[in-house]
Coordinates of N, CA and C in Angstrom, one line a residue:
X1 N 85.7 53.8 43.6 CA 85.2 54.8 44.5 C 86.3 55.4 45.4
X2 N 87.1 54.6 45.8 CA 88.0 55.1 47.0 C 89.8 55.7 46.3
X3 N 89.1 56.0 45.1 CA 90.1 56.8 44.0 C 89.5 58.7 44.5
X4 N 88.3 58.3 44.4 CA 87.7 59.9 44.3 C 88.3 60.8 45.6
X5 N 88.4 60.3 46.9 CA 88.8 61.3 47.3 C 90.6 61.9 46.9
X6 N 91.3 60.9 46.9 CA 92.4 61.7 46.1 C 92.3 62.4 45.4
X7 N 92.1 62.3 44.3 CA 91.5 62.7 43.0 C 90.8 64.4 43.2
X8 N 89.8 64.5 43.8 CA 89.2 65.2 44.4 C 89.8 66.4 45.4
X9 N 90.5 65.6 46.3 CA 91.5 66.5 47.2 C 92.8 67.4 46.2
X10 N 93.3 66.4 45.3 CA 94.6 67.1 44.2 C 93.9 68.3 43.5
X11 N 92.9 68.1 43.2 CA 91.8 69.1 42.6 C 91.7 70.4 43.2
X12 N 91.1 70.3 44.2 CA 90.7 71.2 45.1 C 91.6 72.2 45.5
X13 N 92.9 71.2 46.0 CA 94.3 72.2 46.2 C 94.3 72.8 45.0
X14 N 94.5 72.0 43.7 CA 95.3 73.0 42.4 C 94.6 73.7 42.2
X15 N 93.2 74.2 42.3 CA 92.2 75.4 41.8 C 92.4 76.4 42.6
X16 N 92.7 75.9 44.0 CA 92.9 76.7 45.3 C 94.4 77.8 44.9
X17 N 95.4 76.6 44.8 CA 96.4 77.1 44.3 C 96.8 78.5 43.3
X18 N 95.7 77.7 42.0 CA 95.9 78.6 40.7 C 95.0 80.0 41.5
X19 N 94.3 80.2 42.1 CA 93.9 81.3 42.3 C 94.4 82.3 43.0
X20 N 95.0 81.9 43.9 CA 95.9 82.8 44.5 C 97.3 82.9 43.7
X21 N 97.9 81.9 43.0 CA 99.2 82.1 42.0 C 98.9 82.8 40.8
X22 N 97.7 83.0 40.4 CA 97.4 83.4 39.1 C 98.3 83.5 38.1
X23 N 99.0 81.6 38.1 CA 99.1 81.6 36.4 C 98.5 80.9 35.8
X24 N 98.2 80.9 34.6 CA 97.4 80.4 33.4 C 97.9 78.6 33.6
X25 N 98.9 78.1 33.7 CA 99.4 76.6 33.9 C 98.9 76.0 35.0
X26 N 98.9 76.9 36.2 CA 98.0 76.5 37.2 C 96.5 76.1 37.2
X27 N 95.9 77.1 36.3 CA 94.5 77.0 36.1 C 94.0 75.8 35.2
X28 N 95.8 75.0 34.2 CA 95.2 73.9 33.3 C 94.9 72.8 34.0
X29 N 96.6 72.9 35.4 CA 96.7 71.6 35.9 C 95.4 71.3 36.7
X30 N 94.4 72.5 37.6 CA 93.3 72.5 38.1 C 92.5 72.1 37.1
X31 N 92.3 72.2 35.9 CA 91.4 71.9 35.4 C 91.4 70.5 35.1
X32 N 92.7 70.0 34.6 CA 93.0 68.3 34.2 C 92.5 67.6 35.5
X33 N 92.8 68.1 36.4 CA 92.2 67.2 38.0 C 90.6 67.2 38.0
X34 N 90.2 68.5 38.2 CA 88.9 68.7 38.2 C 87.8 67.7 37.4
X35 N 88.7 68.0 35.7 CA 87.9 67.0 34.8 C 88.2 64.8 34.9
X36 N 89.5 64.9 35.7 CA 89.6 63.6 35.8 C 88.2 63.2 37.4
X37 N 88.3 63.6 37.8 CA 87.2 63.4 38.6 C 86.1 62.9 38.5
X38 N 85.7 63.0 37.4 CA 84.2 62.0 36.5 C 84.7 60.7 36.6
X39 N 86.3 60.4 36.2 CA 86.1 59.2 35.5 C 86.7 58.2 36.9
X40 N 86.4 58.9 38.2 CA 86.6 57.9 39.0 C 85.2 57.1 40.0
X41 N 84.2 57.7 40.0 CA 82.9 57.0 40.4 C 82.0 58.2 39.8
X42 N 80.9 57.9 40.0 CA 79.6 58.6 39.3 C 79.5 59.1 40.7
X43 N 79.7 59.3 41.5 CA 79.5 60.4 42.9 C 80.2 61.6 42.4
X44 N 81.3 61.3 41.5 CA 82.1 62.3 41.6 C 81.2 63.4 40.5
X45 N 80.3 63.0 39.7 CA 79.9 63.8 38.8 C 79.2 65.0 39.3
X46 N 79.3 65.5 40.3 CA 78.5 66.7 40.6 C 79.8 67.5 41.0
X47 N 81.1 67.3 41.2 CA 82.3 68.3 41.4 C 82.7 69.2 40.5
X48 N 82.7 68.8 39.4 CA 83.2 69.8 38.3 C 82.5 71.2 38.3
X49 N 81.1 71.2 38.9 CA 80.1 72.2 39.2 C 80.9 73.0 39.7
X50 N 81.9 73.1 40.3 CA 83.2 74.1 41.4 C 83.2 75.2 39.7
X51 N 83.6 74.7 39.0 CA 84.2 76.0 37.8 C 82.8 76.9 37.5
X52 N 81.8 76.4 38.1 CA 80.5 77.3 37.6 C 80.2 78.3 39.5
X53 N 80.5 77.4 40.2 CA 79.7 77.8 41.9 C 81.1 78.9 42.3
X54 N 82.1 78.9 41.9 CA 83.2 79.9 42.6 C 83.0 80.9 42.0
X55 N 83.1 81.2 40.4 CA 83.1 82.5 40.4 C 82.2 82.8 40.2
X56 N 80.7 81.9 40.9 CA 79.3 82.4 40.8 C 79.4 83.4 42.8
X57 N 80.1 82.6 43.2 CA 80.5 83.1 44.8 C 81.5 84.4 44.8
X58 N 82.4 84.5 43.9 CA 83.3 85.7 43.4 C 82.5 86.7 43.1
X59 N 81.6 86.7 42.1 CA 80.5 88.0 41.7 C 79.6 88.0 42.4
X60 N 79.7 87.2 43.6 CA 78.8 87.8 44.6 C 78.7 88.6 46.1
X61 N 80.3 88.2 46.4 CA 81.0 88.7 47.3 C 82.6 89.2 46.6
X62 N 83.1 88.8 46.4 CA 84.4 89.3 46.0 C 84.9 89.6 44.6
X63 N 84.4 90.5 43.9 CA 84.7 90.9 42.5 C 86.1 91.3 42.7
X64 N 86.9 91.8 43.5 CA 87.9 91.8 43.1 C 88.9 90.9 43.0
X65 N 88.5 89.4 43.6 CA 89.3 88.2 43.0 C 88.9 88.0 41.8
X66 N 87.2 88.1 41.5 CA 86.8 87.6 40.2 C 88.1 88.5 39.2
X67 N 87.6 89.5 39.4 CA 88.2 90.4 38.3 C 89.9 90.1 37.9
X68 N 90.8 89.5 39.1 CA 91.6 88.5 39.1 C 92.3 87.6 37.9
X69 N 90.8 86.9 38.7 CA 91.2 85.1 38.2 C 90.3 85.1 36.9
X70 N 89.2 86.0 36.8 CA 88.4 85.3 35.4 C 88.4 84.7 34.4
X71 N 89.8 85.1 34.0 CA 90.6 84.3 32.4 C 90.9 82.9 32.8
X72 N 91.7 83.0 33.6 CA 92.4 81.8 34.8 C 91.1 80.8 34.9
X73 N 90.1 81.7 35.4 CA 88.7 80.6 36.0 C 88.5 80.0 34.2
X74 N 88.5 81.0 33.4 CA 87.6 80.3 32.2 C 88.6 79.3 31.5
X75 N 89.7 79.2 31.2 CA 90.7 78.8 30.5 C 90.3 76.8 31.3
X76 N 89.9 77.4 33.3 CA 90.0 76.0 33.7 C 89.3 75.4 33.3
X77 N 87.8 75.8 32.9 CA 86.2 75.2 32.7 C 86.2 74.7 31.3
X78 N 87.3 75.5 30.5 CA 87.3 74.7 29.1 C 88.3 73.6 29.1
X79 N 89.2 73.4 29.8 CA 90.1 72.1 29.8 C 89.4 71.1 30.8
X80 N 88.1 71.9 31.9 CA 87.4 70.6 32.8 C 86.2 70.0 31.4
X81 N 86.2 71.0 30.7 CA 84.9 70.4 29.7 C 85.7 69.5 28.1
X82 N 86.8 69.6 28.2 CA 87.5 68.8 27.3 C 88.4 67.5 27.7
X83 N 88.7 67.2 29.0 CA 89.2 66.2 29.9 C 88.0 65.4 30.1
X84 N 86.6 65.9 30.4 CA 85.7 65.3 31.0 C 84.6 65.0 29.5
X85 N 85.1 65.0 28.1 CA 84.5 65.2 27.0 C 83.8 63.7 26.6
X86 N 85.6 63.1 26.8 CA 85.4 61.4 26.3 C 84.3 60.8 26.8
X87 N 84.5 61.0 28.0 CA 83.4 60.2 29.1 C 81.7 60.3 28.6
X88 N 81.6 62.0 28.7 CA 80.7 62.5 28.4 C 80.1 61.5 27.4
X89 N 80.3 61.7 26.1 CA 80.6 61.5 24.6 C 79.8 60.0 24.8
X90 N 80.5 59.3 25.9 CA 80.3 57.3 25.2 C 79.0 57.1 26.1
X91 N 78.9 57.9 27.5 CA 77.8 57.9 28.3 C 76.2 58.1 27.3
X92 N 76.7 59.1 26.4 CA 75.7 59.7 25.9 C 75.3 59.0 24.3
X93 N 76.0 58.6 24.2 CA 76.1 57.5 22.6 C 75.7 56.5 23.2
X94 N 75.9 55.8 24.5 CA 75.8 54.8 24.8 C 75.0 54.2 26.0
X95 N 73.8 54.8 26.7 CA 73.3 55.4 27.7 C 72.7 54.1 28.5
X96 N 72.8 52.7 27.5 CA 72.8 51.6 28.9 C 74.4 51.2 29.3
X97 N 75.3 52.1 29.3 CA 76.4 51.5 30.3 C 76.3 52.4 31.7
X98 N 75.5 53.2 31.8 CA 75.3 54.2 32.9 C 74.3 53.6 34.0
X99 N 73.7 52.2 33.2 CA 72.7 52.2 33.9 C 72.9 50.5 34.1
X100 N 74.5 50.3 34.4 CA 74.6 49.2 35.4 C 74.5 49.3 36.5
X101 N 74.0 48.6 37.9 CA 74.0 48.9 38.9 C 73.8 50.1 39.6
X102 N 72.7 50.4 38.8 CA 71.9 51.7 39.6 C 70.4 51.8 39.1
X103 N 70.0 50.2 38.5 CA 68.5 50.1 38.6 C 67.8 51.0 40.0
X104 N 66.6 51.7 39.9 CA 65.7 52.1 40.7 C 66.7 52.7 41.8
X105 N 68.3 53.8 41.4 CA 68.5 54.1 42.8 C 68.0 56.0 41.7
X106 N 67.5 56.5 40.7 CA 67.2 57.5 40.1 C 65.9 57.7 40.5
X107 N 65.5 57.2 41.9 CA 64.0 57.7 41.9 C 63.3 59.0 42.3
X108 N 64.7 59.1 43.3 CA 64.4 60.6 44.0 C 64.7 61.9 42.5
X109 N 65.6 61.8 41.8 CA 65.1 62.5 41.1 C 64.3 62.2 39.8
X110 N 63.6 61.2 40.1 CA 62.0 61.0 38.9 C 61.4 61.9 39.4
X111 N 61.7 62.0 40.9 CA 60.7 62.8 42.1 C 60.4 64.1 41.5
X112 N 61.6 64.4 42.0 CA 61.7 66.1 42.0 C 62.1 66.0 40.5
X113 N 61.9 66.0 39.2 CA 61.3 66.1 37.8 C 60.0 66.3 37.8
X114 N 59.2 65.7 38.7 CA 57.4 65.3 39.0 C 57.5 66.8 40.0
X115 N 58.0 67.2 39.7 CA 57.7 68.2 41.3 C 57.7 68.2 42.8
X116 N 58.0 66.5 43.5 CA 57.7 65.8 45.1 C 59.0 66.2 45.2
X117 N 59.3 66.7 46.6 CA 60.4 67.0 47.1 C 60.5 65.9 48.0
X118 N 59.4 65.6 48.5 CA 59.6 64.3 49.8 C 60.6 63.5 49.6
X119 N 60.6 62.7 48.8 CA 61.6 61.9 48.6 C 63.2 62.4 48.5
X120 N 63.0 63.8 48.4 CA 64.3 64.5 48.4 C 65.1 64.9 49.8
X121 N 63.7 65.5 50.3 CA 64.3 65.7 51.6 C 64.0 64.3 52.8
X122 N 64.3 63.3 52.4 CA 64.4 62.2 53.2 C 65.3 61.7 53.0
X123 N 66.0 62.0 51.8 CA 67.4 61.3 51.3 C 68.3 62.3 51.6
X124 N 67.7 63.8 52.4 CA 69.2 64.8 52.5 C 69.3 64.3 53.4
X125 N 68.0 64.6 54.7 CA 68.2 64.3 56.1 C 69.2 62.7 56.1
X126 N 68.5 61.7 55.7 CA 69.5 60.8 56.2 C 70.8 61.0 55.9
X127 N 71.2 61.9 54.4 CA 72.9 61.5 54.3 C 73.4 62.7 55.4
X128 N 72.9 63.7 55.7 CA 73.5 64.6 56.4 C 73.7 64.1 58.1
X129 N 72.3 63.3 58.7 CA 72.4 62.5 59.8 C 73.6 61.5 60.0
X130 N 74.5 60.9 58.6 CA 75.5 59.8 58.7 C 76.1 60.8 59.2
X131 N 76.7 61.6 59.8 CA 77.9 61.8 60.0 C 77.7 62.1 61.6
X132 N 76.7 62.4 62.2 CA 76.7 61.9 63.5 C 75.3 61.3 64.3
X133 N 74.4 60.5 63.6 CA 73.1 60.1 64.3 C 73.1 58.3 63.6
X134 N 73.3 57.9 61.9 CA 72.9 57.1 62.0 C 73.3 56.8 60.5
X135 N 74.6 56.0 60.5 CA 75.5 56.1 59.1 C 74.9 54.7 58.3
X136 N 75.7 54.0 56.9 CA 75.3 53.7 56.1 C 74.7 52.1 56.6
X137 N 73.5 51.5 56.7 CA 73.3 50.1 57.3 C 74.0 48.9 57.1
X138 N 74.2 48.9 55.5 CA 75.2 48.2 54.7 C 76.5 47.5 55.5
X139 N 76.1 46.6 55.8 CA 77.4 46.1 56.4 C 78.8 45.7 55.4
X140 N 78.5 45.8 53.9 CA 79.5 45.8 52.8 C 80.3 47.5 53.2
X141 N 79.8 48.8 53.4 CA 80.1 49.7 53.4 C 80.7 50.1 55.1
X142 N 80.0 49.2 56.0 CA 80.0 50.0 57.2 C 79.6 48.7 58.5
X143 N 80.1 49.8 59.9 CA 79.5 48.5 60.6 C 78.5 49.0 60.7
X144 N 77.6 48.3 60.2 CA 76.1 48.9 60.3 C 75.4 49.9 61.1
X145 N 75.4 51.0 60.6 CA 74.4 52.2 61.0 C 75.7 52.8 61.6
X146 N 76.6 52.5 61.8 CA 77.8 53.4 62.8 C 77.8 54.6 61.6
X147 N 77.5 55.7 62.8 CA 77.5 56.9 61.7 C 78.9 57.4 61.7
X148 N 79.5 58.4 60.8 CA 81.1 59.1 60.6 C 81.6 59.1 62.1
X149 N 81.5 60.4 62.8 CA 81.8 60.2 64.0 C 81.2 60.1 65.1
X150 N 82.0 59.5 66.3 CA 81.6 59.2 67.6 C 81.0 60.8 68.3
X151 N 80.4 60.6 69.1 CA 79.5 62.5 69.7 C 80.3 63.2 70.0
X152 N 81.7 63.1 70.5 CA 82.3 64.6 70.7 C 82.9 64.6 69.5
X153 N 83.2 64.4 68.8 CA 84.1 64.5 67.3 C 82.7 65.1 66.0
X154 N 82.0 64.6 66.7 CA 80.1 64.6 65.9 C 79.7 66.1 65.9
X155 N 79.9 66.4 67.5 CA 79.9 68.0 68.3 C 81.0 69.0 67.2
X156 N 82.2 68.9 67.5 CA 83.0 69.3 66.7 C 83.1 69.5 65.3
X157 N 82.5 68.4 64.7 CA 82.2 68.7 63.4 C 81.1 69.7 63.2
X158 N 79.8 69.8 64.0 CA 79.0 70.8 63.8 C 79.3 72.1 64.0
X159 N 80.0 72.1 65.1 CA 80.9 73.4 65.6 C 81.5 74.1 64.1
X160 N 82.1 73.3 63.5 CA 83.6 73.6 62.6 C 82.4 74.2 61.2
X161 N 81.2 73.4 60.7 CA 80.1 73.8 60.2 C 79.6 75.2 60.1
X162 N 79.5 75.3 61.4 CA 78.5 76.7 61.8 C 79.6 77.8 61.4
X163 N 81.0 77.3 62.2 CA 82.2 78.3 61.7 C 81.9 78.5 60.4
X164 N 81.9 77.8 59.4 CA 82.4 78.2 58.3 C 81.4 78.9 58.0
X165 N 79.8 78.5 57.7 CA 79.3 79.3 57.7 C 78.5 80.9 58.0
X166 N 79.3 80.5 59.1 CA 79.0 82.2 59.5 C 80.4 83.1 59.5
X167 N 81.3 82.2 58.6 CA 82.3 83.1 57.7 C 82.2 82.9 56.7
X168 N 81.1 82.7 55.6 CA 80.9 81.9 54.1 C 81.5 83.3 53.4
X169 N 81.7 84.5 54.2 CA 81.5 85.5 53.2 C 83.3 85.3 53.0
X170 N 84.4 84.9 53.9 CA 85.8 84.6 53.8 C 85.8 83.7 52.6
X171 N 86.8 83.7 51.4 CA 86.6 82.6 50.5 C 87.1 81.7 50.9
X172 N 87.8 81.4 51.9 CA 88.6 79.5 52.5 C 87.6 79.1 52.8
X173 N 86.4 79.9 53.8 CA 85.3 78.8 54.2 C 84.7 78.9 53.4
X174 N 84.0 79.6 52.3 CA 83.0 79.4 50.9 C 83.7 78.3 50.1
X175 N 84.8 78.8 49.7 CA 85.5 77.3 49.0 C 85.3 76.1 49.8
X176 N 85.6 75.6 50.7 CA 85.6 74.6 51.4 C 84.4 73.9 51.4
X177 N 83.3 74.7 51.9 CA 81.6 74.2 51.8 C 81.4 74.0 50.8
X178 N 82.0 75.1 49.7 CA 81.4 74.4 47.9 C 81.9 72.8 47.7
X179 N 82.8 72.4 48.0 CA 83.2 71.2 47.7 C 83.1 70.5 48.6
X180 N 82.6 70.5 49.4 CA 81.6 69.5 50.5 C 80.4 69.3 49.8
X181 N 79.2 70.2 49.4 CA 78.6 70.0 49.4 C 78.1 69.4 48.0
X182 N 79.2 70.1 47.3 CA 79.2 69.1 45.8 C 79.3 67.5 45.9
X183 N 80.3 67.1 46.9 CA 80.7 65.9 47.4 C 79.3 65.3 47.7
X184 N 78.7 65.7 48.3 CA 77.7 65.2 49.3 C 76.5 65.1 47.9
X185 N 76.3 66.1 47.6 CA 75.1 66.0 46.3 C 74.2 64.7 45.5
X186 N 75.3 63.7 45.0 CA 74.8 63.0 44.7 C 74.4 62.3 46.0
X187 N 74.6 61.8 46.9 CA 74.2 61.2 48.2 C 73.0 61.7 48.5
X188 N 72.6 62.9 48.7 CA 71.4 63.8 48.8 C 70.3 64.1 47.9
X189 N 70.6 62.9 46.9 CA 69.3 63.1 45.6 C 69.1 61.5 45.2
X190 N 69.6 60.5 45.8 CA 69.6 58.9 45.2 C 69.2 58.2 46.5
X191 N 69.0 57.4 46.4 CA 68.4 56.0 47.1 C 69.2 54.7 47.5
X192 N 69.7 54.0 48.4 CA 69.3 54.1 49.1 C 70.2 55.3 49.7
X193 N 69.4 55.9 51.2 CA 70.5 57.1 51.9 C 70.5 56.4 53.1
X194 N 71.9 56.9 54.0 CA 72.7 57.4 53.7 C 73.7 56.1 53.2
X195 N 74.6 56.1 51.9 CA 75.3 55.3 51.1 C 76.4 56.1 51.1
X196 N 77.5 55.4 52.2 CA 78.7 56.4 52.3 C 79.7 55.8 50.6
X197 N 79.4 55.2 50.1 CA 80.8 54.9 48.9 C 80.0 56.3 47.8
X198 N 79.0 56.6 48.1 CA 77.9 57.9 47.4 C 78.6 59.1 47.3
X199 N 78.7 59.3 49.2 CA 79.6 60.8 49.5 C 81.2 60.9 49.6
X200 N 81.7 59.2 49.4 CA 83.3 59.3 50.0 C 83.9 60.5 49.5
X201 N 83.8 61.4 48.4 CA 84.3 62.6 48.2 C 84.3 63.6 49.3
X202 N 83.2 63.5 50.0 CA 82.7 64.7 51.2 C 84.3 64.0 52.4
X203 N 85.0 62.9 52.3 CA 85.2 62.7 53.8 C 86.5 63.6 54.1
X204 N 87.2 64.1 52.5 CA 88.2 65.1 52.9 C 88.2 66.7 53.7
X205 N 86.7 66.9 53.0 CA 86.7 68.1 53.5 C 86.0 68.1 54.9
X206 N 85.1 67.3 55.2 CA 84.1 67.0 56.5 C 85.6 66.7 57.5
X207 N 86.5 66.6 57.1 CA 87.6 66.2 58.5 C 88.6 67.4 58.8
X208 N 88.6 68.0 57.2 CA 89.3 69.3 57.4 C 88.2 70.4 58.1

């Protein structure tokens, strides 16, 4: 687990990178990062979603980067779907090695397959509360319940939140939140919450 935020962070820069460099080599080495990403915890499996949520955020506000980067973007999503193939492949041929050590934590989404959100939004509230009300109990993870940060650093981080948000339409803060919240994703749909080795991908960007 404590591979993913590297991993994750190298990622994030090179896609960041290739976008604004717009060369085609940039967009592979983003893509080889992107796709290695799976193969460092199963938290990380909700990141690669970046090559589908950017230039879904590009055609929605800024067509003139899309119009840019588009080749660039697609060239990335077929090298994150060929890096990230193997894994795929043995997961799916092989579907009890997925299911070590994660007996009964797929309940919240048995849930929300059933249509109950409850279980869903009890598992966002808590992972979103770790970071200033009431973090992971797990004394293997944490000192128990100490949530991310102390209240003025806690303050600040909501501050830095709202910023970005209410510049989501600038791409630094749309990018940024996209991969927070990818980070965070699986933590926000599994059991128990909040399970910080779940979101350690979120802790790069939650500090930037």
């Amino acid at each position: 687990a404590v591979t993913e935020p590297l991993v994750a962070a190298l990622a994030a820069y090179a896609l960041w990178r290739a976008v604004h460099h717009l060369k085609i080599r940039s967009f592979i080495v983003a893509g080889c990062l992107i796709g290695l990403t799976v193969y460092t915890y199963r938290g990380a499996r909700a990141l690669p979603a970046i090559v589908l949520a950017l230039p879904l955020y590009l055609a929605l506000f800024d067509r003139a980067t899309l119009k840019r980067t588009w080749r660039g973007l697609g060239v990335c999503a077929v090298v994150v779907v060929l890096v990230a193939a193997p894994l795929v492949v043995l997961l799916t041929t092989h579907p009890g090695l997925d299911q070590l050590d994660w007996a009964g934590r797929d309940q919240v989404l048995q849930a929300l397959r059933a249509g109950d959100v409850r279980p869903a939004l009890g598992t966002t509230i808590a992972t979103l509360g770790a970071f200033f009300a009431r973090g992971d109990p797990d004394d293997y993870y944490n000192l128990g319940g100490r949530p991310v940060f102390e209240p003025v650093t806690g303050a600040l981080f909501v501050v830095g939140v709202l910023i970005a948000l209410r510049r989501i339409k600038e791409l630094r803060y749309a990018y940024l939140m996209m991969w927070f919240a990818l980070a965070l994703a699986p933590g926000l749909v599994s059991e128990p919450a909040p399970h910080f080795y779940r979101i350690i991908g979120a802790q790069v960007t939650a500090f930037i």
